[in-house]
Coordinates of C-alpha atoms in Angstrom, one line a residue:
M1 CA 120.8 5.3 -78.8
T2 CA 122.9 4.5 -75.8
E3 CA 122.0 5.0 -72.2
K4 CA 124.2 7.3 -70.2
T5 CA 126.0 5.5 -67.5
G6 CA 125.2 6.4 -63.9
Q7 CA 121.9 8.0 -64.8
S8 CA 118.9 7.1 -62.6
S9 CA 115.9 5.5 -64.2
A10 CA 113.6 5.2 -61.1
P11 CA 109.9 5.2 -62.0
P12 CA 107.8 8.2 -61.0
V13 CA 105.9 8.1 -57.7
R14 CA 102.4 6.9 -58.0
F15 CA 100.0 9.3 -56.2
A16 CA 96.4 8.9 -55.1
I17 CA 94.4 12.0 -54.2
Y18 CA 91.9 12.2 -51.4
C19 CA 89.3 15.0 -51.1
R20 CA 86.5 15.5 -48.6
Y21 CA 84.1 18.1 -47.6
S22 CA 81.6 18.0 -44.8
I23 CA 78.5 20.1 -44.8
G24 CA 77.4 23.7 -44.4
A25 CA 78.7 26.2 -47.0
Q26 CA 81.0 23.6 -48.7
N27 CA 79.7 21.9 -51.8
D28 CA 81.0 20.0 -54.8
V29 CA 83.1 23.0 -55.8
S30 CA 85.2 22.3 -52.7
L31 CA 86.1 18.8 -54.0
D32 CA 87.1 20.2 -57.4
S33 CA 89.2 22.9 -55.8
Q34 CA 90.9 20.4 -53.5
E35 CA 91.6 18.1 -56.4
T36 CA 93.1 20.9 -58.6
M37 CA 95.5 22.0 -55.8
C38 CA 96.6 18.4 -55.2
R39 CA 97.2 17.9 -59.0
Q40 CA 99.3 21.0 -59.2
D41 CA 101.5 19.9 -56.3
I42 CA 101.9 16.3 -57.7
I43 CA 103.0 17.8 -61.1
K44 CA 105.7 19.8 -59.3
R45 CA 106.9 16.7 -57.6
G46 CA 107.1 14.8 -60.9
G47 CA 104.6 12.1 -59.8
V48 CA 101.8 10.4 -61.7
I49 CA 98.1 10.3 -60.5
V50 CA 96.6 6.8 -60.5
K51 CA 93.2 7.5 -58.8
V52 CA 91.2 10.2 -57.0
Y53 CA 89.0 9.3 -54.0
K54 CA 86.2 11.6 -52.9
D55 CA 83.8 11.9 -50.0
A56 CA 81.0 14.5 -50.4
A57 CA 79.0 15.7 -47.4
Q58 CA 80.9 13.4 -45.0
V59 CA 81.8 14.7 -41.6
G60 CA 85.4 14.1 -40.5
W61 CA 84.4 12.7 -37.1
S62 CA 83.1 9.5 -38.8
L63 CA 85.1 6.8 -40.5
E64 CA 82.0 5.5 -42.3
R65 CA 83.1 7.0 -45.6
D66 CA 83.0 5.1 -48.9
G67 CA 85.9 7.0 -50.5
F68 CA 88.2 6.8 -47.5
N69 CA 87.5 3.1 -47.0
Q70 CA 88.2 2.3 -50.6
L71 CA 91.5 4.3 -50.4
R72 CA 92.5 2.2 -47.4
K73 CA 91.7 -1.0 -49.2
D74 CA 93.7 0.0 -52.3
A75 CA 96.6 1.1 -50.2
Q76 CA 96.7 -2.3 -48.6
R77 CA 96.8 -3.8 -52.1
G78 CA 99.7 -1.6 -53.1
H79 CA 97.9 0.3 -55.8
F80 CA 99.9 3.6 -55.2
D81 CA 103.0 4.8 -53.4
A82 CA 101.7 8.1 -51.8
V83 CA 98.6 10.0 -51.0
M84 CA 98.2 13.7 -51.6
M85 CA 95.5 15.8 -49.9
W86 CA 94.7 19.5 -49.3
K87 CA 95.2 19.2 -45.5
F88 CA 95.7 16.3 -43.2
D89 CA 92.4 17.1 -41.5
R90 CA 90.7 15.7 -44.7
L91 CA 91.6 12.2 -43.4
A92 CA 89.8 12.8 -40.1
R93 CA 89.0 15.5 -37.5
D94 CA 89.7 13.5 -34.4
H95 CA 93.4 13.6 -33.4
T96 CA 93.4 10.0 -32.3
Q97 CA 91.9 8.9 -35.5
V98 CA 94.4 10.9 -37.6
T99 CA 97.3 9.3 -35.7
M100 CA 96.0 5.8 -36.2
I101 CA 95.2 6.4 -39.9
K102 CA 98.7 7.8 -40.5
A103 CA 100.4 4.9 -38.7
L104 CA 98.4 2.4 -40.6
L105 CA 99.1 3.9 -44.0
R106 CA 102.7 4.7 -43.4
H107 CA 104.0 1.8 -41.3
E108 CA 101.7 -1.1 -42.3
Y109 CA 101.0 -0.3 -46.0
G110 CA 104.2 1.6 -46.8
V111 CA 102.4 4.7 -48.2
R112 CA 103.8 8.2 -48.0
L113 CA 101.5 11.1 -47.0
Y114 CA 101.7 14.6 -48.3
C115 CA 99.5 17.7 -48.0
V116 CA 99.3 20.9 -50.0
E117 CA 99.0 23.2 -47.0
G118 CA 100.8 22.1 -43.8
F119 CA 103.8 20.0 -42.8
S120 CA 104.6 16.3 -43.6
E121 CA 107.4 14.2 -42.0
D122 CA 107.6 12.5 -45.4
D123 CA 108.9 15.8 -46.9
D124 CA 111.3 16.5 -44.2
N125 CA 111.9 14.0 -41.5
S126 CA 113.3 16.6 -39.1
P127 CA 112.0 16.9 -35.5
Y128 CA 110.5 20.3 -36.5
A129 CA 108.4 18.8 -39.3
V130 CA 107.2 16.0 -37.1
M131 CA 106.3 18.4 -34.3
M132 CA 104.4 20.8 -36.7
E133 CA 102.5 18.0 -38.3
Q134 CA 101.3 16.7 -34.9
M135 CA 100.5 20.2 -33.6
L136 CA 98.4 21.2 -36.7
A137 CA 96.4 17.9 -36.2
V138 CA 95.7 18.9 -32.6
F139 CA 94.6 22.4 -33.6
A140 CA 92.4 21.0 -36.4
A141 CA 90.7 18.7 -33.9
F142 CA 90.2 21.6 -31.4
Y143 CA 88.7 23.8 -34.1
S144 CA 86.3 21.1 -35.3
K145 CA 85.2 20.2 -31.8
N146 CA 84.7 23.8 -30.8
L147 CA 82.7 24.4 -34.0
S148 CA 80.6 21.4 -33.4
T149 CA 79.8 22.6 -29.9
E150 CA 78.8 26.0 -31.2
V151 CA 76.6 24.6 -33.9
K152 CA 74.8 22.2 -31.5
R153 CA 74.2 25.2 -29.1
A154 CA 72.7 27.2 -32.0
H155 CA 70.5 24.2 -33.1
R156 CA 69.3 23.8 -29.5
H157 CA 68.5 27.5 -29.3
R158 CA 66.6 27.4 -32.6
H159 CA 64.7 24.3 -31.5
M160 CA 63.7 25.9 -28.2
N161 CA 62.3 28.9 -30.2
G162 CA 60.3 26.7 -32.5
K163 CA 62.5 27.1 -35.6
F164 CA 63.3 24.5 -38.3
N165 CA 66.9 23.2 -38.1
G166 CA 67.1 21.0 -41.1
G167 CA 68.7 22.1 -44.4
K168 CA 66.2 20.3 -46.7
P169 CA 62.5 21.0 -46.2
P170 CA 60.2 18.0 -45.7
F171 CA 57.8 17.1 -48.5
G172 CA 54.8 19.4 -48.3
Y173 CA 56.8 22.5 -47.3
F174 CA 59.3 24.9 -48.9
L175 CA 62.0 26.7 -46.9
A176 CA 62.8 30.5 -47.0
T177 CA 66.5 31.2 -46.1
E178 CA 68.6 34.2 -45.4
K179 CA 71.4 32.9 -47.6
T180 CA 71.3 32.2 -51.3
P181 CA 69.3 29.0 -51.7
T182 CA 71.3 26.0 -52.9
R183 CA 68.8 23.2 -52.3
A184 CA 65.6 22.2 -54.0
N185 CA 62.4 23.7 -52.5
C186 CA 64.4 26.6 -51.0
V187 CA 63.9 30.3 -51.8
K188 CA 65.4 33.6 -50.7
A189 CA 63.6 35.1 -47.8
T190 CA 61.8 38.5 -48.2
P191 CA 59.9 40.8 -45.9
D192 CA 56.7 39.2 -47.1
L193 CA 58.2 35.7 -46.8
P194 CA 60.1 35.4 -43.5
V195 CA 62.7 32.8 -42.8
G196 CA 61.3 29.4 -42.0
L197 CA 59.0 26.7 -43.3
H198 CA 56.0 27.6 -45.5
I199 CA 53.3 25.3 -46.8
D200 CA 53.6 24.2 -50.5
P201 CA 49.9 23.8 -51.4
I202 CA 49.9 20.8 -53.8
P203 CA 52.4 18.6 -51.9
A204 CA 50.7 19.5 -48.7
Q205 CA 47.4 18.2 -50.1
L206 CA 49.1 14.9 -50.8
V207 CA 50.5 14.8 -47.2
K208 CA 47.1 15.3 -45.7
E209 CA 45.6 12.6 -48.0
A210 CA 48.4 10.1 -46.9
F211 CA 47.5 10.6 -43.2
T212 CA 43.8 10.4 -43.9
L213 CA 44.1 7.2 -46.0
Y214 CA 46.3 5.4 -43.5
A215 CA 44.3 6.5 -40.4
S216 CA 41.3 4.8 -41.9
G217 CA 42.9 1.5 -41.2
D218 CA 42.3 0.2 -44.7
Y219 CA 45.7 1.0 -46.2
S220 CA 49.3 -0.1 -45.8
Y221 CA 52.5 1.9 -46.5
R222 CA 52.6 0.3 -50.0
T223 CA 49.0 1.0 -50.9
V224 CA 49.2 4.6 -49.6
A225 CA 52.4 5.1 -51.7
A226 CA 50.6 3.8 -54.8
A227 CA 47.6 6.1 -54.2
L228 CA 49.8 9.1 -53.7
T229 CA 51.7 8.4 -56.9
E230 CA 48.4 8.2 -58.9
R231 CA 47.1 11.3 -57.1
A232 CA 50.3 13.3 -57.9
A233 CA 49.8 12.5 -61.6
E234 CA 46.2 13.7 -61.4
V235 CA 47.1 17.1 -59.9
G236 CA 50.1 17.6 -62.2
L237 CA 52.8 17.3 -59.6
E238 CA 56.0 16.0 -61.2
L239 CA 57.9 13.4 -59.0
D240 CA 61.4 12.3 -59.5
K241 CA 60.3 8.7 -59.0
P242 CA 57.1 6.9 -57.7
V243 CA 56.4 7.4 -54.0
Q244 CA 58.0 4.6 -52.0
P245 CA 56.6 2.8 -49.0
S246 CA 59.7 3.8 -47.0
M247 CA 58.9 7.5 -47.7
I248 CA 55.3 6.9 -46.4
R249 CA 56.7 5.2 -43.2
E250 CA 58.9 8.2 -42.5
L251 CA 56.2 10.7 -43.4
L252 CA 53.6 9.2 -41.1
Q253 CA 56.0 9.5 -38.1
N254 CA 57.0 13.1 -38.7
K255 CA 55.4 15.4 -36.2
I256 CA 56.5 18.4 -38.2
Y257 CA 53.3 18.1 -40.2
C258 CA 51.2 18.9 -37.1
G259 CA 53.3 22.0 -36.3
Y260 CA 56.3 20.7 -34.3
V261 CA 60.1 21.0 -34.8
S262 CA 62.7 18.4 -33.7
Y263 CA 66.2 18.3 -32.3
L264 CA 68.4 15.2 -32.5
E265 CA 72.1 15.1 -31.5
T266 CA 74.2 12.7 -33.4
V267 CA 75.7 10.1 -31.1
Y268 CA 78.2 7.3 -32.0
Q269 CA 78.4 4.0 -30.2
N270 CA 82.2 4.2 -29.9
G271 CA 84.9 6.8 -29.9
F272 CA 86.0 6.3 -33.5
G273 CA 83.0 7.9 -35.3
Q274 CA 81.4 4.6 -36.3
N275 CA 78.1 2.9 -35.7
R276 CA 75.8 5.9 -35.4
E277 CA 73.1 5.3 -32.8
R278 CA 69.6 5.1 -34.2
A279 CA 67.3 8.1 -33.8
R280 CA 64.3 6.1 -32.8
K281 CA 62.5 7.5 -29.7
K282 CA 65.5 9.9 -29.1
R283 CA 64.2 12.8 -31.2
Q284 CA 63.0 15.8 -29.1
W285 CA 59.9 17.7 -30.3
T286 CA 58.7 21.1 -29.4
K287 CA 55.9 23.4 -30.8
G288 CA 57.1 25.2 -33.9
I289 CA 56.3 28.6 -35.4
H290 CA 55.4 27.2 -38.9
E291 CA 51.8 26.3 -40.0
A292 CA 50.6 22.8 -39.5
I293 CA 49.3 20.7 -42.4
I294 CA 47.3 18.2 -40.3
S295 CA 45.8 18.2 -36.9
D296 CA 47.2 16.5 -33.8
A297 CA 44.1 14.3 -33.7
L298 CA 44.8 13.0 -37.3
F299 CA 48.4 12.4 -36.5
E300 CA 47.6 10.4 -33.3
A301 CA 45.0 8.4 -35.2
A302 CA 47.6 7.4 -37.7
Q303 CA 50.0 6.4 -34.9
R304 CA 47.3 4.1 -33.4
I305 CA 46.9 2.3 -36.7
R306 CA 50.7 2.0 -37.0
E307 CA 50.8 0.3 -33.6
A308 CA 47.9 -2.0 -34.5
H309 CA 49.6 -3.0 -37.8
A310 CA 52.9 -3.6 -36.1
H311 CA 51.2 -5.8 -33.5
E312 CA 49.3 -7.8 -36.1
R313 CA 52.2 -7.9 -38.5
K314 CA 49.8 -7.4 -41.4
N315 CA 47.3 -5.0 -42.9
P316 CA 43.7 -6.1 -42.7
R317 CA 43.0 -5.1 -46.3
T318 CA 45.9 -7.2 -47.6
V319 CA 44.5 -10.4 -46.2
Y320 CA 43.6 -12.5 -49.3
P321 CA 42.7 -16.2 -49.6
S322 CA 46.3 -17.1 -50.4
W323 CA 45.7 -20.9 -50.5
L324 CA 49.1 -21.6 -52.2
S325 CA 51.4 -19.4 -50.1
G326 CA 55.0 -20.6 -50.2
L327 CA 54.2 -23.4 -52.7
V328 CA 54.4 -21.7 -56.1
Y329 CA 57.7 -21.9 -58.0
C330 CA 58.9 -20.5 -61.3
A331 CA 59.6 -23.2 -63.9
R332 CA 62.2 -21.1 -65.7
C333 CA 64.2 -20.5 -62.5
L334 CA 64.1 -24.2 -61.5
A335 CA 65.3 -25.2 -65.0
N336 CA 68.3 -22.9 -64.8
K337 CA 69.2 -23.2 -61.1
P338 CA 73.0 -22.9 -60.7
L339 CA 74.6 -26.1 -59.8
G340 CA 75.4 -26.3 -56.1
L341 CA 73.3 -23.3 -55.1
D342 CA 72.1 -23.6 -51.5
D343 CA 69.0 -21.4 -51.6
P344 CA 65.7 -23.2 -50.7
S345 CA 63.7 -20.2 -51.8
Y346 CA 65.3 -20.0 -55.2
G347 CA 62.5 -19.8 -57.9
K348 CA 59.8 -19.2 -55.3
M349 CA 57.0 -16.8 -56.5
Y350 CA 55.5 -14.4 -54.0
T351 CA 52.2 -12.6 -53.8
R352 CA 52.0 -9.0 -55.0
V353 CA 49.0 -6.7 -54.9
L354 CA 48.4 -3.9 -57.3
R355 CA 45.8 -1.1 -56.8
Q356 CA 44.7 -2.9 -53.6
R357 CA 42.5 -5.3 -55.6
L358 CA 44.5 -7.2 -58.1
W359 CA 46.6 -10.1 -56.7
Y360 CA 49.5 -11.7 -58.6
Y361 CA 52.2 -14.3 -58.2
E362 CA 55.6 -12.7 -59.0
C363 CA 59.0 -14.3 -59.5
N364 CA 61.4 -12.5 -57.2
A365 CA 64.7 -13.6 -58.9
R366 CA 65.7 -10.1 -59.9
K367 CA 64.8 -8.6 -56.5
R368 CA 66.8 -11.3 -54.7
G369 CA 69.9 -10.6 -56.8
Y370 CA 69.6 -13.3 -59.4
E371 CA 69.4 -13.0 -63.2
P372 CA 65.8 -12.1 -64.4
C373 CA 64.2 -15.2 -65.8
G374 CA 61.5 -13.6 -68.0
Q375 CA 58.5 -14.9 -66.0
L376 CA 55.8 -12.3 -65.9
M377 CA 53.4 -11.7 -63.1
V378 CA 50.4 -14.0 -63.2
R379 CA 47.0 -13.5 -61.7
Q380 CA 46.8 -15.4 -58.4
E381 CA 43.2 -16.4 -59.0
K382 CA 44.1 -18.2 -62.2
I383 CA 46.8 -20.3 -60.6
D384 CA 44.7 -21.1 -57.5
T385 CA 41.8 -22.3 -59.6
Q386 CA 44.0 -24.7 -61.7
V387 CA 45.5 -26.3 -58.6
V388 CA 42.2 -26.6 -56.7
D389 CA 40.6 -28.2 -59.7
L390 CA 43.4 -30.7 -59.9
L391 CA 43.0 -31.6 -56.2
H392 CA 39.3 -32.1 -56.7
S393 CA 40.1 -34.7 -59.3
L394 CA 43.1 -36.2 -57.7
H395 CA 41.1 -39.0 -56.0
E396 CA 40.5 -40.4 -59.5
R397 CA 44.2 -41.3 -59.6
L398 CA 43.9 -43.5 -56.4
P399 CA 44.0 -47.3 -57.1
D400 CA 40.8 -49.1 -56.5
D401 CA 42.5 -51.3 -53.9
V402 CA 43.9 -48.6 -51.6
A403 CA 44.2 -51.0 -48.6
E404 CA 46.2 -53.5 -50.7
R405 CA 48.4 -50.8 -52.1
I406 CA 49.2 -49.6 -48.6
D407 CA 50.0 -53.2 -47.5
S408 CA 52.3 -53.6 -50.5
I409 CA 54.2 -50.4 -49.7
M410 CA 54.6 -51.5 -46.1
R411 CA 55.9 -54.9 -47.1
Q412 CA 58.5 -53.1 -49.2
H413 CA 59.7 -51.3 -46.0
A414 CA 59.2 -54.2 -43.6
E415 CA 62.8 -55.1 -43.4
H416 CA 63.8 -52.2 -41.2
T417 CA 67.0 -53.8 -40.0
A418 CA 68.3 -54.4 -43.5
V419 CA 67.2 -50.9 -44.5
S420 CA 68.9 -49.3 -41.6
K421 CA 72.1 -51.2 -42.3
R422 CA 72.0 -50.0 -45.9
I423 CA 71.4 -46.4 -44.9
D424 CA 74.5 -46.6 -42.6
E425 CA 76.6 -47.9 -45.5
I426 CA 75.4 -45.0 -47.7
M427 CA 76.2 -42.5 -44.9
D428 CA 79.8 -43.9 -44.8
T429 CA 80.1 -43.5 -48.5
I430 CA 78.9 -39.9 -48.3
Q431 CA 81.5 -39.2 -45.6
R432 CA 84.2 -40.6 -47.8
I433 CA 83.3 -38.6 -50.9
D434 CA 83.0 -35.5 -48.7
I435 CA 86.6 -36.0 -47.5
S436 CA 87.7 -36.6 -51.1
W437 CA 86.2 -33.4 -52.3
E438 CA 87.5 -31.3 -49.4
N439 CA 91.0 -32.6 -50.1
G440 CA 90.8 -31.9 -53.9
F441 CA 90.7 -35.5 -55.0
M442 CA 87.3 -35.1 -56.8
D443 CA 86.0 -32.3 -59.0
E444 CA 82.9 -30.3 -57.9
A445 CA 80.6 -31.6 -60.7
T446 CA 81.4 -35.3 -59.9
Y447 CA 81.0 -34.6 -56.2
L448 CA 77.6 -32.9 -56.5
Q449 CA 76.3 -35.6 -58.8
K450 CA 77.3 -38.5 -56.5
R451 CA 76.2 -36.6 -53.3
R452 CA 72.8 -35.9 -54.8
Q453 CA 72.3 -39.5 -55.9
L454 CA 73.3 -40.9 -52.5
Q455 CA 71.0 -38.5 -50.7
T456 CA 68.2 -39.6 -53.0
D457 CA 68.9 -43.3 -52.2
I458 CA 68.6 -42.5 -48.5
E459 CA 65.3 -40.6 -48.8
M460 CA 63.8 -43.5 -50.9
M461 CA 64.7 -46.0 -48.1
R462 CA 63.2 -44.2 -45.2
P463 CA 60.6 -46.3 -43.3
I464 CA 57.0 -45.2 -43.9
E465 CA 54.4 -45.3 -41.2
H466 CA 51.2 -47.1 -42.0
D467 CA 49.0 -44.4 -40.4
Q468 CA 50.6 -41.7 -42.5
L469 CA 49.7 -43.5 -45.7
L470 CA 46.2 -44.1 -44.4
D471 CA 45.8 -40.4 -43.6
S472 CA 47.0 -39.5 -47.1
A473 CA 44.5 -41.9 -48.7
N474 CA 41.7 -40.4 -46.6
L475 CA 42.7 -36.8 -47.6
L476 CA 42.6 -37.7 -51.3
K477 CA 39.3 -39.6 -51.1
D478 CA 37.5 -36.9 -49.0
F479 CA 39.1 -33.8 -50.4
D480 CA 35.8 -32.4 -51.8
I481 CA 34.1 -32.7 -48.4
L482 CA 37.1 -31.4 -46.5
W483 CA 37.5 -28.4 -48.8
S484 CA 33.8 -27.4 -48.4
R485 CA 34.3 -27.5 -44.6
C486 CA 37.2 -25.0 -44.6
D487 CA 35.9 -21.6 -43.6
T488 CA 39.1 -19.5 -43.8
A489 CA 42.0 -19.2 -46.2
L490 CA 44.3 -20.4 -43.5
E491 CA 42.4 -23.7 -43.2
K492 CA 42.4 -24.2 -47.0
H493 CA 46.1 -23.5 -47.1
A494 CA 46.8 -26.0 -44.4
L495 CA 44.7 -28.7 -46.3
I496 CA 46.5 -28.1 -49.5
K497 CA 49.9 -28.1 -47.8
Q498 CA 49.2 -31.7 -46.5
L499 CA 49.0 -32.9 -50.1
I500 CA 51.3 -30.7 -52.2
E501 CA 55.0 -29.9 -51.8
K502 CA 55.6 -27.7 -54.8
I503 CA 53.6 -26.1 -57.7
I504 CA 55.5 -25.2 -60.8
V505 CA 54.3 -22.4 -63.0
M506 CA 55.3 -21.3 -66.5
D507 CA 53.7 -18.1 -67.9
D508 CA 50.1 -18.3 -66.7
E509 CA 49.8 -22.1 -66.4
V510 CA 50.5 -24.7 -63.8
I511 CA 52.6 -27.2 -65.6
A512 CA 53.4 -29.6 -62.7
V513 CA 52.5 -30.3 -59.1
V514 CA 55.0 -32.1 -56.8
L515 CA 53.1 -34.2 -54.3
R516 CA 54.3 -34.8 -50.7
G517 CA 56.0 -38.2 -50.2
D518 CA 53.1 -40.0 -48.5
T519 CA 50.5 -38.8 -51.0
A520 CA 52.8 -39.5 -53.9
M521 CA 53.1 -43.2 -53.0
L522 CA 49.4 -43.7 -53.2
V523 CA 48.8 -41.9 -56.6
T524 CA 48.9 -44.0 -59.7
S525 CA 51.6 -42.1 -61.5
D526 CA 52.9 -44.6 -64.1
T527 CA 51.5 -42.6 -66.9
A528 CA 52.2 -39.2 -65.4
V529 CA 55.9 -39.4 -64.4
S530 CA 59.1 -40.5 -66.0
H531 CA 62.4 -40.7 -64.0
C532 CA 65.3 -38.5 -65.0
E533 CA 68.9 -39.8 -65.4
D534 CA 70.0 -37.6 -62.5
G535 CA 67.6 -39.3 -60.1
G536 CA 64.9 -36.7 -60.3
T537 CA 61.5 -36.9 -61.9
R538 CA 60.1 -35.2 -64.9
T539 CA 56.6 -34.4 -66.0
H540 CA 55.2 -35.2 -69.5
T541 CA 54.4 -31.7 -70.5
S542 CA 52.7 -30.4 -73.6
R543 CA 54.9 -29.3 -76.5
R544 CA 54.7 -25.6 -75.7
H545 CA 56.5 -26.1 -72.4
D546 CA 60.2 -26.9 -71.8
P547 CA 60.2 -30.3 -70.1
K548 CA 63.4 -29.6 -68.2
S549 CA 61.6 -27.0 -66.2
C550 CA 60.4 -29.7 -63.9
A551 CA 63.6 -31.8 -63.9
S552 CA 66.1 -32.3 -61.1
A553 CA 64.7 -29.3 -59.2
N554 CA 61.9 -31.5 -58.0
S555 CA 62.0 -33.9 -55.1
A556 CA 63.3 -37.3 -56.1
T557 CA 60.8 -39.1 -53.9
S558 CA 57.7 -37.1 -54.9
P559 CA 56.2 -37.8 -58.3
V560 CA 55.3 -34.9 -60.5
I561 CA 51.6 -34.9 -61.5
R562 CA 51.0 -34.0 -65.1
I563 CA 48.6 -31.1 -65.7

């Protein structure tokens, strides 16, 4: 089969479709309708569709739209040749924004712009087409601005008359509307059920309980959320998901529950519809015509507790003797820490409370964006007991001749001049390998290995103060007495932190404890610690534990005490 000479074989134009609807009577059908019309027009032009971008319930005065921003990024990468939309006002409502967007897409990214209804200079580059495109953009901006002004005037009028302005009723109410209801918890108004908010009995009971619990001062947002989730199951109320602390925080600040309605005008920090200003302390409240769920006195009581908790930065009922706060780490995470990861909190286990009385340590790998490690929550009391029992017996690991041991350590660090000179030499070496790695003369694995070893050498050569060693010895010898004198959890935590740098946990057992440098130098650890090839230290664990869990993740200068 031979190709006819002179016949054009240009590829079809690659089109993207952009659809947007704002709010009000529009819905997802508007997006489908826009897409259908765009597809029909593209077929007539002989083009191919590569991608469809959509923004649902996004106003045209804001550029903070996911679909639009993705379209802009893909246009910059050259993923398509042209964009088709229903009307150009789908790009934006503000005339200045439309002009800037068109200039960016057309002149910077080389993308042609077409619309189903209207005029485009890419269809006909005549002065008439250019003028009509610009005039329609001005008319669209005027229509939108005028409509916005009228809507705001109507909202202010409804607010002054005590009527609810929102489209979605708050939890605890349902909304009767004149129009056909399209949202959840909305019904058609009748003569017996006038337009406005009406109390939904079972959810309203939960709202009142939330305010009552929090106003007692014994609950936090999290514990109130847990209590409401349990209560909803008891009364048979089906929830899409468990009640979240964020929902409780918003609920407790909403004066609509004591009979008020609000008005808030959306304001942006600049003229391009971005960076919407926060609504905090800007919402206007007036007495509403709907029935209140709680009293003003209960609402104010909850606000006083919120202010007190914000000042204290903690809830009084969540104070627990957390003796090991910030010291507990997950063995699995430490064993599989990615090479070169700079995250000092990687593997750290945090306190979690369940049902306001059960306290756990929980590995937060998944919550912080890392791969789940498989470590389950473990009771805090069980870990605390193991560590404190170890500290009570740690004095047995002290040598009988503590004073001679301290003198020996000091003699090893007596030649300060020589040590300082050697440290300077190591620092020069570190600088050289940094330069080699930055210029591509050394691979990352080799660089990290050498860098870690040199840093370890420096730490092992730091001069040790005699008084620090003596204080560490006294802490170990008198730990039992000092522990009994600690009256608060804070005092106990401070005491433990002077001795321990890291506690490593696997399942529900403490498998290793990393001592602080001064303390570690005094503990007889010859039978407790073996040194790793990479310069770290490793505990002799029992057979059920993976020994690499305490490997190079530990401090090279702090021996790991066997449990």
